[in-house]
PDB file of C-alpha atoms in Angstrom:
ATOM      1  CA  UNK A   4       5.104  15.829  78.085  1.00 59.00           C
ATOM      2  CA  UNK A   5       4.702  12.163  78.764  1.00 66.00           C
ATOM      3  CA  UNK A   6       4.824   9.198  75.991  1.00 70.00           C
ATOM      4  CA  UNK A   7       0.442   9.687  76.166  1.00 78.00           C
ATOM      5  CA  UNK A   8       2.246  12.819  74.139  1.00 82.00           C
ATOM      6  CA  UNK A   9       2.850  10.747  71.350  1.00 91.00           C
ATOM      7  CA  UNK A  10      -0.036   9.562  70.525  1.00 93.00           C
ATOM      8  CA  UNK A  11      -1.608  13.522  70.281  1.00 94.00           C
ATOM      9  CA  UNK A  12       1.467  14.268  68.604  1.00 94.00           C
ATOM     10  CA  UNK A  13       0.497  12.187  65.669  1.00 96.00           C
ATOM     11  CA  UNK A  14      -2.753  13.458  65.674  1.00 97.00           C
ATOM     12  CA  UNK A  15      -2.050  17.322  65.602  1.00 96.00           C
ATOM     13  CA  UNK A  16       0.819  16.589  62.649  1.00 98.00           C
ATOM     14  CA  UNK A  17      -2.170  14.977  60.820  1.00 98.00           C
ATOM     15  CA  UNK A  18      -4.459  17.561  61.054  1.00 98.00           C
ATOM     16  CA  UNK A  19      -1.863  20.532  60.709  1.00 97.00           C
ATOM     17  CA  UNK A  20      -0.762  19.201  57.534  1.00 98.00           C
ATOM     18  CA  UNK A  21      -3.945  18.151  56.303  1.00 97.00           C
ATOM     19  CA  UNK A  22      -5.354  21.599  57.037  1.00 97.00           C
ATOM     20  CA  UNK A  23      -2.236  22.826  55.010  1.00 96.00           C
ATOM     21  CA  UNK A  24      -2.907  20.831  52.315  1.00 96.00           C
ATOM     22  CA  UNK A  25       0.206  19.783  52.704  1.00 97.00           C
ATOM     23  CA  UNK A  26       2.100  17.936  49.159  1.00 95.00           C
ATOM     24  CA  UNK A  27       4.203  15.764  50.494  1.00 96.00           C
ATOM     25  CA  UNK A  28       3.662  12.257  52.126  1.00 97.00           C
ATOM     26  CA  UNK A  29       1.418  13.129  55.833  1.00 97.00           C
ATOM     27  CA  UNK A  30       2.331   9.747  57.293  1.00 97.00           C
ATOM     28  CA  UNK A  31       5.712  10.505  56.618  1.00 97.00           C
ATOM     29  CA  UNK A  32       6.012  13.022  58.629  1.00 97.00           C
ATOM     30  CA  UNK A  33       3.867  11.952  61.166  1.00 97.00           C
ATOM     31  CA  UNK A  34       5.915   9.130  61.660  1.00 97.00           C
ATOM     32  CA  UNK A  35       9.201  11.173  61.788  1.00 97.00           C
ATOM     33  CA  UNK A  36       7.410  13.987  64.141  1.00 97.00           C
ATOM     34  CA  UNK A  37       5.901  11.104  66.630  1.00 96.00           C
ATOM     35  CA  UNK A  38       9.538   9.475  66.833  1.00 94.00           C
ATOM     36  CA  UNK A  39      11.243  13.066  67.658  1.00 94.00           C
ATOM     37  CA  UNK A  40       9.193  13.614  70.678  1.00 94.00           C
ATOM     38  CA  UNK A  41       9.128  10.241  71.785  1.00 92.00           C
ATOM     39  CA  UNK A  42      13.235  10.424  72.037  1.00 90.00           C
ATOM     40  CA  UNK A  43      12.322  13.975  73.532  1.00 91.00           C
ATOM     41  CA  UNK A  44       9.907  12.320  76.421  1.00 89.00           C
ATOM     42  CA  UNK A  45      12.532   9.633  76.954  1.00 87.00           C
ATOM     43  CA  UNK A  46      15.647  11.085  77.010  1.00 84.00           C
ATOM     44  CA  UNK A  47      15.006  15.121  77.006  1.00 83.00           C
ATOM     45  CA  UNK A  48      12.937  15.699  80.041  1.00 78.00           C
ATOM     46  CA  UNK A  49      13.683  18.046  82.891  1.00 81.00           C
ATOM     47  CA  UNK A  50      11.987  19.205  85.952  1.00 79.00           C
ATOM     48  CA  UNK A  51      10.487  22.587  85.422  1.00 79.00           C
ATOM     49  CA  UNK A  52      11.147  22.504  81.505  1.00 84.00           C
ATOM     50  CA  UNK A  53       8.621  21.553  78.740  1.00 86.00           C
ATOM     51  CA  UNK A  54       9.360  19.577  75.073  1.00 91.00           C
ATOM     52  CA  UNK A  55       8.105  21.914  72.174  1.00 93.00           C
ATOM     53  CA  UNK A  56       6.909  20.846  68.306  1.00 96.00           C
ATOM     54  CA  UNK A  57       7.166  22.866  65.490  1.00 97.00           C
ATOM     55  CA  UNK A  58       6.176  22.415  62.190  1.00 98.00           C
ATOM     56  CA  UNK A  59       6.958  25.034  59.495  1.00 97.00           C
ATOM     57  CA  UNK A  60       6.226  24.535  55.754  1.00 96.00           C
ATOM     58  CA  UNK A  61       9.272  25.743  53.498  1.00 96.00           C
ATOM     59  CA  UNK A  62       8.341  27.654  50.324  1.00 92.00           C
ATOM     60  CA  UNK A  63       9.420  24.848  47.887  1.00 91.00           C
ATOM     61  CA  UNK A  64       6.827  22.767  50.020  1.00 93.00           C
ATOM     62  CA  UNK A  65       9.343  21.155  52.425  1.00 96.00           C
ATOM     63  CA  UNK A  66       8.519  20.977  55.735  1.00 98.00           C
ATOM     64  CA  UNK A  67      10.627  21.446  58.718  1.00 98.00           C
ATOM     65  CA  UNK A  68      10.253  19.191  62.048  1.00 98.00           C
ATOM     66  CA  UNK A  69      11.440  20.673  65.610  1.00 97.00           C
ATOM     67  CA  UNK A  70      11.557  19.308  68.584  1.00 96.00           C
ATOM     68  CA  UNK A  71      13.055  21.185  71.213  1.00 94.00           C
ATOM     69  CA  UNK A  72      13.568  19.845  74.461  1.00 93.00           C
ATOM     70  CA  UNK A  73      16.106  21.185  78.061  1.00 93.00           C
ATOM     71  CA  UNK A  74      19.133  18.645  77.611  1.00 90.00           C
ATOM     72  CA  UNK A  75      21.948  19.987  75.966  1.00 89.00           C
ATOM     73  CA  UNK A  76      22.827  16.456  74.838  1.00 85.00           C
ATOM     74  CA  UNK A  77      22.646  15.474  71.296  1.00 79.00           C
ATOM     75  CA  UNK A  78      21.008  12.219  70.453  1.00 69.00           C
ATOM     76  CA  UNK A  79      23.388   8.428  68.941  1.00 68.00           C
ATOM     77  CA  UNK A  80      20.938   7.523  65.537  1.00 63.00           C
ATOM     78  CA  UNK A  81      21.348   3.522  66.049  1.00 58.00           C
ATOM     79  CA  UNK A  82      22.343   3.273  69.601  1.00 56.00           C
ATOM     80  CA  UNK A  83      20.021   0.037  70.713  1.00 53.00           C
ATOM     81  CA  UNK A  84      18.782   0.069  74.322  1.00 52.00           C
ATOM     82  CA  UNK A  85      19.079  -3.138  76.506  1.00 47.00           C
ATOM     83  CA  UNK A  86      16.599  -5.970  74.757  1.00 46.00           C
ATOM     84  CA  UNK A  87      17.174  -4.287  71.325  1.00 48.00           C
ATOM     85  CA  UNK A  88      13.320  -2.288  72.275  1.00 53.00           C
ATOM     86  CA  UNK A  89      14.997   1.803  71.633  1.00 58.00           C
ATOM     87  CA  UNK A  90      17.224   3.194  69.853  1.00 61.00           C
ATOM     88  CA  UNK A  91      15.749   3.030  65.998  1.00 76.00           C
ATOM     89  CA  UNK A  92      13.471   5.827  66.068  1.00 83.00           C
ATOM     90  CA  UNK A  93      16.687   8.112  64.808  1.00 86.00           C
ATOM     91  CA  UNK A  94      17.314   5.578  62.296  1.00 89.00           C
ATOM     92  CA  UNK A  95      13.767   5.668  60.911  1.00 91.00           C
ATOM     93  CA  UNK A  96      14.172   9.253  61.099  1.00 93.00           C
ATOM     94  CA  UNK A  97      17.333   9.497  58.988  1.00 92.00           C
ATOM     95  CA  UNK A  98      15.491   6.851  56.163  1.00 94.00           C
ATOM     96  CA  UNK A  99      12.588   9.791  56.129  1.00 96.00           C
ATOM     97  CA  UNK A 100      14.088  12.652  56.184  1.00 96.00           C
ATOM     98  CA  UNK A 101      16.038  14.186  53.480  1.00 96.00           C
ATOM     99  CA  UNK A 102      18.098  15.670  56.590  1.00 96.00           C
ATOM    100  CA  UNK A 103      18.167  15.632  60.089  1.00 94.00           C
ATOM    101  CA  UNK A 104      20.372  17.724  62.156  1.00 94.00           C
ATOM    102  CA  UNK A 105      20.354  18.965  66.104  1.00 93.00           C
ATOM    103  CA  UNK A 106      21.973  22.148  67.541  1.00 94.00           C
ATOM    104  CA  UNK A 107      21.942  23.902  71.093  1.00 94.00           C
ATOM    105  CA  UNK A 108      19.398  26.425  71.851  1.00 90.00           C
ATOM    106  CA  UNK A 109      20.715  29.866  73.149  1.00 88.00           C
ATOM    107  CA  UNK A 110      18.589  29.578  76.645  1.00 84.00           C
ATOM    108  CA  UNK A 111      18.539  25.609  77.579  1.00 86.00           C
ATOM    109  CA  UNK A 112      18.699  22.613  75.958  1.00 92.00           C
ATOM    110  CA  UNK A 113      18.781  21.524  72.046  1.00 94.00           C
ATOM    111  CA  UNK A 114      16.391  21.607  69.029  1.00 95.00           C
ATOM    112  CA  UNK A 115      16.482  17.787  66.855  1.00 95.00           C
ATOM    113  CA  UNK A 116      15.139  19.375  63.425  1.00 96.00           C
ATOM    114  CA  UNK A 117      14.147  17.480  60.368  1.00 97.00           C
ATOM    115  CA  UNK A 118      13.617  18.062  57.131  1.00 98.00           C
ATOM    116  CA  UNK A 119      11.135  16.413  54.586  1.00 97.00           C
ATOM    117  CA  UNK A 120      11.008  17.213  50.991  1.00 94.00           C
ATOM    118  CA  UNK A 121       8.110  16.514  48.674  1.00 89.00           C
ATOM    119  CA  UNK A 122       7.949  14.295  45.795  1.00 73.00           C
ATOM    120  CA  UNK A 123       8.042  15.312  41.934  1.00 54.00           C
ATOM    121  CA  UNK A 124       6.124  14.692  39.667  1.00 49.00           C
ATOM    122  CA  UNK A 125       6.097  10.912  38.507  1.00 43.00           C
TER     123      UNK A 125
END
């Protein structure tokens, strides 16, 4: 993955939760997926080892958001790069998410995993 991954990121959350008929807010989660493997291209890449996205829809209508990538370490929410440019992404995440969590994978690396809730009824 590259950041051009971003971009088609956003697009295949769209249309995967669209096609799902997804309740709860799309661009929410679009959002929170897009920032995940953006972190993921920046700071997650090895040679030889690929980023993966996963979307699963929980039965109360949640919706979990992984993004697994080959470093085993865990990303700082709120740790601004040089020039103030990175380091929000997390911190958008957290105001999205009802949680966000990370934990090492068994074979390589760490999974970042979100999770959205839907609305009720106004």
């Amino acid at each position: 993955m590259t950041t051009r991954s971003v971009p088609v990121t956003r697009i295949h959350v769209r249309r995967r939760l669209t096609l799902w008929n997804w309740a709860g807010d799309v661009e929410d989660a679009v959002l929170v997926a897009s920032e995940l493997v953006a972190n993921a291209v920046v700071h997650g890449r090895a040679p030889g080892h690929e980023l993966w996205l996963r979307l699963a829809e929980l039965e109360g209508g949640g919706l979990i958001v992984d993004v697994s990538d080959p470093v085993r370490a865990f990303p700082e929410p709120g740790r601004v790069g040089i020039g103030g440019e990175r380091g929000r992404g997390l911190l958008v995440v957290t105001q999205l998410a009802e949680e966000l969590d990370w934990f090492l994978r068994a074979e390589v690396g760490k999974t970042v995993r979100a999770r959205l809730g839907v609305a009720g009824p106004s």
